[in-house]
CSV table of C-alpha atoms and ligand atoms in Angstrom, one decimal:
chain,number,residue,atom,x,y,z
A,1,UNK,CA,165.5,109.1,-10.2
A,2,UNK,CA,166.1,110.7,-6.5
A,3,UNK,CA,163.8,113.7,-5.8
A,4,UNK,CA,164.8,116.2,-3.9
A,5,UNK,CA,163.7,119.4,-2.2
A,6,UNK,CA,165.9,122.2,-1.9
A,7,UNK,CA,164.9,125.7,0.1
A,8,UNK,CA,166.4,128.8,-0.4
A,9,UNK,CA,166.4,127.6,-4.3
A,10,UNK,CA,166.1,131.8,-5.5
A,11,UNK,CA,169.2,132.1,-3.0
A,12,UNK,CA,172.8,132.1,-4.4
A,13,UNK,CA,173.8,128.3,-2.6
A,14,UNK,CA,170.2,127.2,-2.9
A,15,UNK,CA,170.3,127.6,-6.7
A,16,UNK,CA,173.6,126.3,-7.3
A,17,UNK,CA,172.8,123.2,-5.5
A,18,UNK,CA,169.9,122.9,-7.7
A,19,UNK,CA,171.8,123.2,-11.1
A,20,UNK,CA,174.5,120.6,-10.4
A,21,UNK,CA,171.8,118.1,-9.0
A,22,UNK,CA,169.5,119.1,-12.2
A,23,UNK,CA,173.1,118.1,-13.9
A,24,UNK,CA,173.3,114.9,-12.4
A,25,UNK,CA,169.8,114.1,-13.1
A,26,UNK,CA,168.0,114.3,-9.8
A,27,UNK,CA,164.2,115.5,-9.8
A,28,UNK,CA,164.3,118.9,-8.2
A,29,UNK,CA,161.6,120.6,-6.4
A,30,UNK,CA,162.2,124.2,-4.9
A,31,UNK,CA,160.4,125.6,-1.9
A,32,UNK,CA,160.1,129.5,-2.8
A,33,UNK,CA,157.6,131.8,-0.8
A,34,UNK,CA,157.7,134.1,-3.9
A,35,UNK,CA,155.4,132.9,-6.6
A,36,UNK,CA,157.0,135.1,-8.5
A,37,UNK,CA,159.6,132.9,-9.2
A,38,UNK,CA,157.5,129.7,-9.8
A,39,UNK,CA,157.7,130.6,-13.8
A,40,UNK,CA,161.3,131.3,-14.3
A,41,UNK,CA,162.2,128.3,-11.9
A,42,UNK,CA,159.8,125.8,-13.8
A,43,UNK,CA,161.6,126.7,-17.0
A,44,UNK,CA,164.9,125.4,-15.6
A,45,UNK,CA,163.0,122.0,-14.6
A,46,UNK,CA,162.6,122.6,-11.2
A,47,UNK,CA,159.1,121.6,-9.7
A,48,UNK,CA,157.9,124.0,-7.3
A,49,UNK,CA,156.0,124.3,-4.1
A,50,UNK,CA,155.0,127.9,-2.7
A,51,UNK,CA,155.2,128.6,0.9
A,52,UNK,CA,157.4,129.6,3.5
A,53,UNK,CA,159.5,127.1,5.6
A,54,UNK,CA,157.5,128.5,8.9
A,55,UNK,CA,154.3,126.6,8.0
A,56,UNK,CA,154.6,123.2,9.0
A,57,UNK,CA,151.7,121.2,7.7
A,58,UNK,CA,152.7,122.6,4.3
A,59,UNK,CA,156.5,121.1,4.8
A,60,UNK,CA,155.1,117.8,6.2
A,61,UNK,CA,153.3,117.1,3.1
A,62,UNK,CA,156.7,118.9,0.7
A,63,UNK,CA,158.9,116.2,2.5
A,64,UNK,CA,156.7,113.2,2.0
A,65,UNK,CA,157.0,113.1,-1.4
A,66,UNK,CA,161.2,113.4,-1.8
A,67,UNK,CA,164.2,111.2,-0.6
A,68,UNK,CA,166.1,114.2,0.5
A,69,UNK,CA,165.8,118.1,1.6
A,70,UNK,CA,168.4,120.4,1.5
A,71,UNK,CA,167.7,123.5,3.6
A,72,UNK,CA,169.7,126.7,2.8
A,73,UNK,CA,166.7,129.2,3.5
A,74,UNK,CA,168.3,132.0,6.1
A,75,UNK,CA,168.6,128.3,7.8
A,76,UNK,CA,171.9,128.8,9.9
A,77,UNK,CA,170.1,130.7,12.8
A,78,UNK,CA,165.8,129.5,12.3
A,79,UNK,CA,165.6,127.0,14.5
A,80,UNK,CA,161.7,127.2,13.9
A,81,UNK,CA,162.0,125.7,10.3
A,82,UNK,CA,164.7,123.5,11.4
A,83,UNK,CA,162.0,121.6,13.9
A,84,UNK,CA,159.5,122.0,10.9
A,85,UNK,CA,162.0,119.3,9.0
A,86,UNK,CA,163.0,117.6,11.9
A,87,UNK,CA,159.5,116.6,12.8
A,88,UNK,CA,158.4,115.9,8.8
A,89,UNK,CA,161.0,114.1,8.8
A,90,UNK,CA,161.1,112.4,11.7
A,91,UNK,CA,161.0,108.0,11.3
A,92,UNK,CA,161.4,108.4,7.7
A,93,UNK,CA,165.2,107.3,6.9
A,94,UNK,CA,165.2,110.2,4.7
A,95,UNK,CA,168.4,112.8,3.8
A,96,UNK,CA,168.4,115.7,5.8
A,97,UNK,CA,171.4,118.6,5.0
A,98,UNK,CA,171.7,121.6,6.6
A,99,UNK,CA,173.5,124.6,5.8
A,100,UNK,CA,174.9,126.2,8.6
A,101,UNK,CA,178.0,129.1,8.4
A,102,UNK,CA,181.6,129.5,9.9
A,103,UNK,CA,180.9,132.6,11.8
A,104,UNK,CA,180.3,129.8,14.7
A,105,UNK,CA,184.1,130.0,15.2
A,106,UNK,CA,184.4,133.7,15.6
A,107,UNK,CA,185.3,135.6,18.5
A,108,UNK,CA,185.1,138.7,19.0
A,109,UNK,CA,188.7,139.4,18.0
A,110,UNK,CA,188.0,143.1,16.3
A,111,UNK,CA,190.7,142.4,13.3
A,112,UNK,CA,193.3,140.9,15.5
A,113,UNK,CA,194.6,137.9,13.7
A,114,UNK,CA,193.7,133.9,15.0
A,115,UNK,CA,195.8,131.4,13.9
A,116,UNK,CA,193.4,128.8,15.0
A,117,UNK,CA,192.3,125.9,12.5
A,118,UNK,CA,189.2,124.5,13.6
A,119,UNK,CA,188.5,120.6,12.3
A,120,UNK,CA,185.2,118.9,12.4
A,121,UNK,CA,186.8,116.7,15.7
A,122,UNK,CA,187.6,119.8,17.8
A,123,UNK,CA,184.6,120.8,20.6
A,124,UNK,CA,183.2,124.1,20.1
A,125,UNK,CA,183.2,126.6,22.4
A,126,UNK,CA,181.2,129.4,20.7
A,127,UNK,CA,180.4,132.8,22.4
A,128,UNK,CA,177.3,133.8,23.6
A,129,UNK,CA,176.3,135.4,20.4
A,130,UNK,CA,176.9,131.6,18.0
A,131,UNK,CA,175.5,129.5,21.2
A,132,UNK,CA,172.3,128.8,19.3
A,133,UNK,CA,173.7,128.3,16.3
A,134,UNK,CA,176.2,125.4,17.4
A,135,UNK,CA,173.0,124.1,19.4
A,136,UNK,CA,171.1,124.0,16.0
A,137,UNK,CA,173.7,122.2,14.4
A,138,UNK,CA,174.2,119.5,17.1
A,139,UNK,CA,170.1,119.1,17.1
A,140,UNK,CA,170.0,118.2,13.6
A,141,UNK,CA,173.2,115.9,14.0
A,142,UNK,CA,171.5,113.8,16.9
A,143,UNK,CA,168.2,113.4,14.8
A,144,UNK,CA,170.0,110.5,13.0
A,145,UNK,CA,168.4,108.9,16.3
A,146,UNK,CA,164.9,110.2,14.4
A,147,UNK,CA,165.9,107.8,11.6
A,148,UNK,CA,167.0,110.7,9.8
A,149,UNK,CA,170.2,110.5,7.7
A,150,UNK,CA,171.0,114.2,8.9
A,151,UNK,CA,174.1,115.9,7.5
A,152,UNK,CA,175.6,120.0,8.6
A,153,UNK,CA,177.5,121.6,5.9
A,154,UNK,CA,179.9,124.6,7.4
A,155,UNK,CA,180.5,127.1,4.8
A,156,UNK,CA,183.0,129.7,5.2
A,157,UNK,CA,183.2,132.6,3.0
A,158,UNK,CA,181.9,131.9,-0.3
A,159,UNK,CA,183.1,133.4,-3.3
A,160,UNK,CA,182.3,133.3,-7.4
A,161,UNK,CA,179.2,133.5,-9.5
A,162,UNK,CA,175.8,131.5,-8.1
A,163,UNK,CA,174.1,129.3,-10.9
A,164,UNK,CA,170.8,130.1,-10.2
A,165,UNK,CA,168.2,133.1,-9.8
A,166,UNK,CA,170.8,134.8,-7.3
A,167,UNK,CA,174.5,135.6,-8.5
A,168,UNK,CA,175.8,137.0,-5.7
A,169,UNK,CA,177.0,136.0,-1.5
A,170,UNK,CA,177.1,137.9,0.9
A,171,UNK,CA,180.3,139.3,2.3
A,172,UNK,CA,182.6,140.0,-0.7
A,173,UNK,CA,180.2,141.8,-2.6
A,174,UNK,CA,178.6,143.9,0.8
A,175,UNK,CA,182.5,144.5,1.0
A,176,UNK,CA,182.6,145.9,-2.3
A,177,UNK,CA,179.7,147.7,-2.2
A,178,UNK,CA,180.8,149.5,1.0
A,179,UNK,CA,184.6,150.0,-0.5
A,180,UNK,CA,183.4,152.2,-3.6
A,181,UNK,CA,181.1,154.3,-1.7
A,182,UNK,CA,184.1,155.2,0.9
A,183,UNK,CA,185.9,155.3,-2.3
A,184,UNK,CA,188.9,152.2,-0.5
A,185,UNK,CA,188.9,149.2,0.1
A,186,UNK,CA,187.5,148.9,3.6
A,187,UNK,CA,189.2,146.7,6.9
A,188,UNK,CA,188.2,147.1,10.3
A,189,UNK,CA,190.8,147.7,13.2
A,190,UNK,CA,194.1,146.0,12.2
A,191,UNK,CA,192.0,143.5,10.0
A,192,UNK,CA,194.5,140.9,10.0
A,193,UNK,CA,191.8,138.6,11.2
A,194,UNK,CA,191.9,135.6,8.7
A,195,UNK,CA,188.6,133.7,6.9
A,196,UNK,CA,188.4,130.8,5.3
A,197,UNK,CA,186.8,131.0,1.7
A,198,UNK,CA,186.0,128.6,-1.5
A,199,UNK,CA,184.2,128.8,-4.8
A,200,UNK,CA,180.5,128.8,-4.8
A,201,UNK,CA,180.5,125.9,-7.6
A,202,UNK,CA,183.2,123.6,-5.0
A,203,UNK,CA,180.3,124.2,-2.3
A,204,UNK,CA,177.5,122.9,-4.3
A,205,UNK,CA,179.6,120.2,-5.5
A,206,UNK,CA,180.5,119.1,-1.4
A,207,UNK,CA,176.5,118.8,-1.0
A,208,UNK,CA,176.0,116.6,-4.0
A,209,UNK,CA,179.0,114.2,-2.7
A,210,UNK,CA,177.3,114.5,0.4
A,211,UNK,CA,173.6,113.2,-0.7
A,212,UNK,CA,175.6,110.7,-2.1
A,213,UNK,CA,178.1,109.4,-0.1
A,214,UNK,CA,178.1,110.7,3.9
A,215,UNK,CA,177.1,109.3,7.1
A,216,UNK,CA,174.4,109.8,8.7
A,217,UNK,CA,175.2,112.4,11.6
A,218,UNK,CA,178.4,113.9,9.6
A,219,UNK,CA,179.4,117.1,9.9
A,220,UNK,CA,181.7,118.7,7.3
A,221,UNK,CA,183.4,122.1,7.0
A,222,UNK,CA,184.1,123.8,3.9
A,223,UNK,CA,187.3,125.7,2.6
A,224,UNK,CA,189.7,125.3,0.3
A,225,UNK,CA,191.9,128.5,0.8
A,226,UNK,CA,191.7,131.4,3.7
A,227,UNK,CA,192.6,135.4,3.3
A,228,UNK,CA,193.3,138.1,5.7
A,229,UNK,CA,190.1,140.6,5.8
A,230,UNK,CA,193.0,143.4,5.0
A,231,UNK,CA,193.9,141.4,1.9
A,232,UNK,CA,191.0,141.4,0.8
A,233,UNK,CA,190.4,145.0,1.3
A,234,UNK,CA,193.3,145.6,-0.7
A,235,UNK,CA,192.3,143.4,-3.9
A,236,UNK,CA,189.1,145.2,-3.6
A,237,UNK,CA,191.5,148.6,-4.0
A,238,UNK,CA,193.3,147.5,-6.9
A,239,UNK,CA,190.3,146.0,-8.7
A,240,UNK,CA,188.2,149.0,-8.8
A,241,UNK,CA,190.8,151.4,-9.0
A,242,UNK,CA,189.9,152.8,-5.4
A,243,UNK,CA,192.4,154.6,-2.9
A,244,UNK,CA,194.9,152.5,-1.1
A,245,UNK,CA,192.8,150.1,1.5
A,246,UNK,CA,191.9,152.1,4.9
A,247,UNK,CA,190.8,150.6,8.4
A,248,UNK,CA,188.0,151.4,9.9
A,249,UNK,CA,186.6,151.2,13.6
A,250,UNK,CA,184.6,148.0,14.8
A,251,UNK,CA,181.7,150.4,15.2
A,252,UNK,CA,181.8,151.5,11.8
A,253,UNK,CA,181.4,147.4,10.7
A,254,UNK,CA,178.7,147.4,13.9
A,255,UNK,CA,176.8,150.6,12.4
A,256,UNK,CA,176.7,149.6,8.8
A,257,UNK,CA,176.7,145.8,8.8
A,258,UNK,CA,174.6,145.2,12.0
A,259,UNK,CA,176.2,142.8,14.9
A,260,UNK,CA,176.8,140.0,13.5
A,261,UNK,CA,177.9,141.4,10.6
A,262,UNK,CA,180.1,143.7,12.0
A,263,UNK,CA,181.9,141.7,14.9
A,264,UNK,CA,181.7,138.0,13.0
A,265,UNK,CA,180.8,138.4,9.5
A,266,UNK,CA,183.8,140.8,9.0
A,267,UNK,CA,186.3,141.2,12.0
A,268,UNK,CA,186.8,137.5,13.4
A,269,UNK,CA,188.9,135.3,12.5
A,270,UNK,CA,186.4,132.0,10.9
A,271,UNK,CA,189.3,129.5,10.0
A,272,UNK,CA,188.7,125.8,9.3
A,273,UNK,CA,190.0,122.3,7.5
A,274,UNK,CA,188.2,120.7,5.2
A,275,UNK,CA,190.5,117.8,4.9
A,276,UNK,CA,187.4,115.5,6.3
A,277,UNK,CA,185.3,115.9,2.9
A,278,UNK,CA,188.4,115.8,0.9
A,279,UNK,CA,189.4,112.5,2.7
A,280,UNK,CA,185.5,111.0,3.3
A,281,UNK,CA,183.9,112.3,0.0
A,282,UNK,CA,186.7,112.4,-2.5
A,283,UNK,CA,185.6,115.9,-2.5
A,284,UNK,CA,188.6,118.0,-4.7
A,285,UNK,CA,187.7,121.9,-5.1
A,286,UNK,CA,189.3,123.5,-8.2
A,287,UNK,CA,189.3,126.7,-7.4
A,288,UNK,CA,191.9,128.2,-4.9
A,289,UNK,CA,192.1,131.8,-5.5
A,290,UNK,CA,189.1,133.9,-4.3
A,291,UNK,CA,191.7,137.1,-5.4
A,292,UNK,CA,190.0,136.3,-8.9
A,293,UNK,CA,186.4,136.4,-7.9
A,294,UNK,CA,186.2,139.8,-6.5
B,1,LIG,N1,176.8,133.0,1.1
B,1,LIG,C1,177.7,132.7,2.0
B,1,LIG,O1,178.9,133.1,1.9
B,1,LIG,C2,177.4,131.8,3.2
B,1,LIG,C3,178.4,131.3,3.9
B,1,LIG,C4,178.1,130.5,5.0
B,1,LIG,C5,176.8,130.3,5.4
B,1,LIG,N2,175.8,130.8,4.6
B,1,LIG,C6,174.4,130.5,5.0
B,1,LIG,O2,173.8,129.7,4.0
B,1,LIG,C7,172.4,130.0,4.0
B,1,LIG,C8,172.0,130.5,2.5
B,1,LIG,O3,172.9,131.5,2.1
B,1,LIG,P1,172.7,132.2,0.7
B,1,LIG,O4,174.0,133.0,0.5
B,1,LIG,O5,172.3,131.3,-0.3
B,1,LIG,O6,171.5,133.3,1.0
B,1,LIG,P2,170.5,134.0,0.0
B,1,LIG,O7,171.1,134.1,-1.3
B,1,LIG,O8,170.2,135.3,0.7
B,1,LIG,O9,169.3,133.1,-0.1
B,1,LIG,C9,168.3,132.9,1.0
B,1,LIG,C10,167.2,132.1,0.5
B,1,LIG,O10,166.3,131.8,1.6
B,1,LIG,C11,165.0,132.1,1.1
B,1,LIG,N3,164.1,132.3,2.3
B,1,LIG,C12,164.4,133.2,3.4
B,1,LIG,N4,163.5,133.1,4.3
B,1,LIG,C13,162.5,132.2,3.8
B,1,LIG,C14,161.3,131.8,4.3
B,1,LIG,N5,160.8,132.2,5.5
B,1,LIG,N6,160.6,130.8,3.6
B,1,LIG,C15,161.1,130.4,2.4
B,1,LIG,N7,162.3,130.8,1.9
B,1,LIG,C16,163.0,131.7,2.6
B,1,LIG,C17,165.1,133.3,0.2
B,1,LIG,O11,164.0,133.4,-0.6
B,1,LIG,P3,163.5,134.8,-1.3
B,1,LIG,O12,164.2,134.7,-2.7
B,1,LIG,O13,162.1,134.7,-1.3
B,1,LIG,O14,164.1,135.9,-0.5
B,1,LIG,C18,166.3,132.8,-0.6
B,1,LIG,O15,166.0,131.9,-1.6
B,1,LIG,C19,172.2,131.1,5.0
B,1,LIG,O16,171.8,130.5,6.2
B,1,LIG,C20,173.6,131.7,5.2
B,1,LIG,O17,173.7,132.3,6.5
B,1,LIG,C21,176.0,131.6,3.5
């Protein structure tokens, strides 16, 4: 049986990787710096190790006893635990995957519309703001020169139920939660800028087909379907029986949602293909409508 160690297991991708690989009979073990979730994960049968992905004696000896780690834990932008793997890992042929996020394709396009699809072949140019996440991901991509069989997931915006501790992501239901205290579904500017999106159970099942089948040093990006930030808005209207969808200002997003948030997370356009895993890993999403998930 294949043992592997998954961080960010409490998190909503973290603990949906964890239930399909608990499905397919792998040994989990979850790193969780709560030990307040040690009990509830141990009843799911998934070992546990306590500590935080910042100490690195305690992630060299987590790592030496798995085949693989799967590192969703706030990972995109720490590129302190990302060393901590790197160098545990380091000479050991081992399966590293990282879980990075789309916003690395944003500009700062303030709801203006992109038509741009970004495949895994294209060279990024990423502003100033997605620089060191782009670097991150390239780092962990050259460590297949470690004798690391290192592998960078790019999720867009993910949608749908989480299988484990945590239910929810992170933009749709921020979105939500925003629209019914303004009482409308809330755009900023013209918020015609366009995300990609998939299902939350298609994203765990892309990093179990990746364990298993991809290339050392293989990067893949994940969508399977892409909506306007407006359109969303709107399904968000109609949903929860709010007022007609409203715009408002980039500073509004800024003020409430921080800057990364508010210029990338919700008003840049963060459009990709994911034909490489459909046409390297067989992988087939199901789900194709996130206008049912929200
Ligand atoms: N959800 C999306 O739509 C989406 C899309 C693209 C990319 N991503 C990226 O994917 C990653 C995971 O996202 P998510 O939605 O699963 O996030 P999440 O639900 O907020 O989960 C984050 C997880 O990281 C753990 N964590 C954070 N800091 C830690 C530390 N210092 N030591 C140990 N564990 C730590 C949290 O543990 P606690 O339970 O203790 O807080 C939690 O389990 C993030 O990098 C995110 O940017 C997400």
């Amino acid at each position: 049986m294949k043992k592997v160690l998954i961080t960010g297991i409490t998190g909503y991708i973290g603990g949906t990787i964890a239930k399909k690989l608990l499905d397919r009979n792998y040994e989990v073990t979850g790193l969780v710096r709560n030990e307040a979730h040690v009990h509830e994960l141990e009843s799911l049968g998934i070992k546990t190790i306590v500590g935080n992905i910042h100490n690195e004696d305690l992630i060299k000896a987590a790592v030496s006893d798995v085949d693989a780690v799967i590192h969703n834990a706030d990972s995109a932008d720490d590129a302190y635990a990302v060393d901590n793997f790197i160098k545990a890992l380091e000479g050991s042929h081992k399966t590293f995957i990282f879980t990075s996020g789309s916003a690395i394709f944003g500009g700062k396009e303030n709801g203006k519309k992109s038509d741009f699809i970004f495949r895994e072949d294209f060279p990024l140019q990423p502003r100033l703001e997605m620089a060191s996440r782009v670097m991150i991901n390239n780092y962990v991509l050259q460590s297949v020169n470690k004798d690391i069989r290192s592998i960078v997931i790019v999720p867009t915006m993910v949608y749908g139920e989480g299988l484990g501790i945590k239910k929810d992501s992170i933009q749709i239901p921020a979105l939500v939660n925003f629209s019914q205290k303004k009482g409308y579904g809330v755009y900023f500017g013209e918020g015609e800028n366009i995300w990609s999106n998939l299902h939350i159970e298609d994203l765990a099942n892309l990093y179990v087909l990746a364990l298993e089948k991809a290339k050392g040093g293989s990067v893949y990006y994940a969508e399977n379907g892409y909506s306007s930030l407006k359109n969303i808005a709107e399904i968000i209207s109609r949903k929860y029986n709010l007022e007609p969808a409203q715009s408002l200002s980039i500073q509004d997003a800024v003020d409430n949602f921080g800057p990364t948030g508010g210029y990338f997370g919700f008003a840049s356009n963060s459009r990709c293909s994911a034909e490489k895993a459909r046409t390297e890993l067989d992988w087939n999403p199901i789900y194709n409508s996130i206008e049912n998930f929200i």
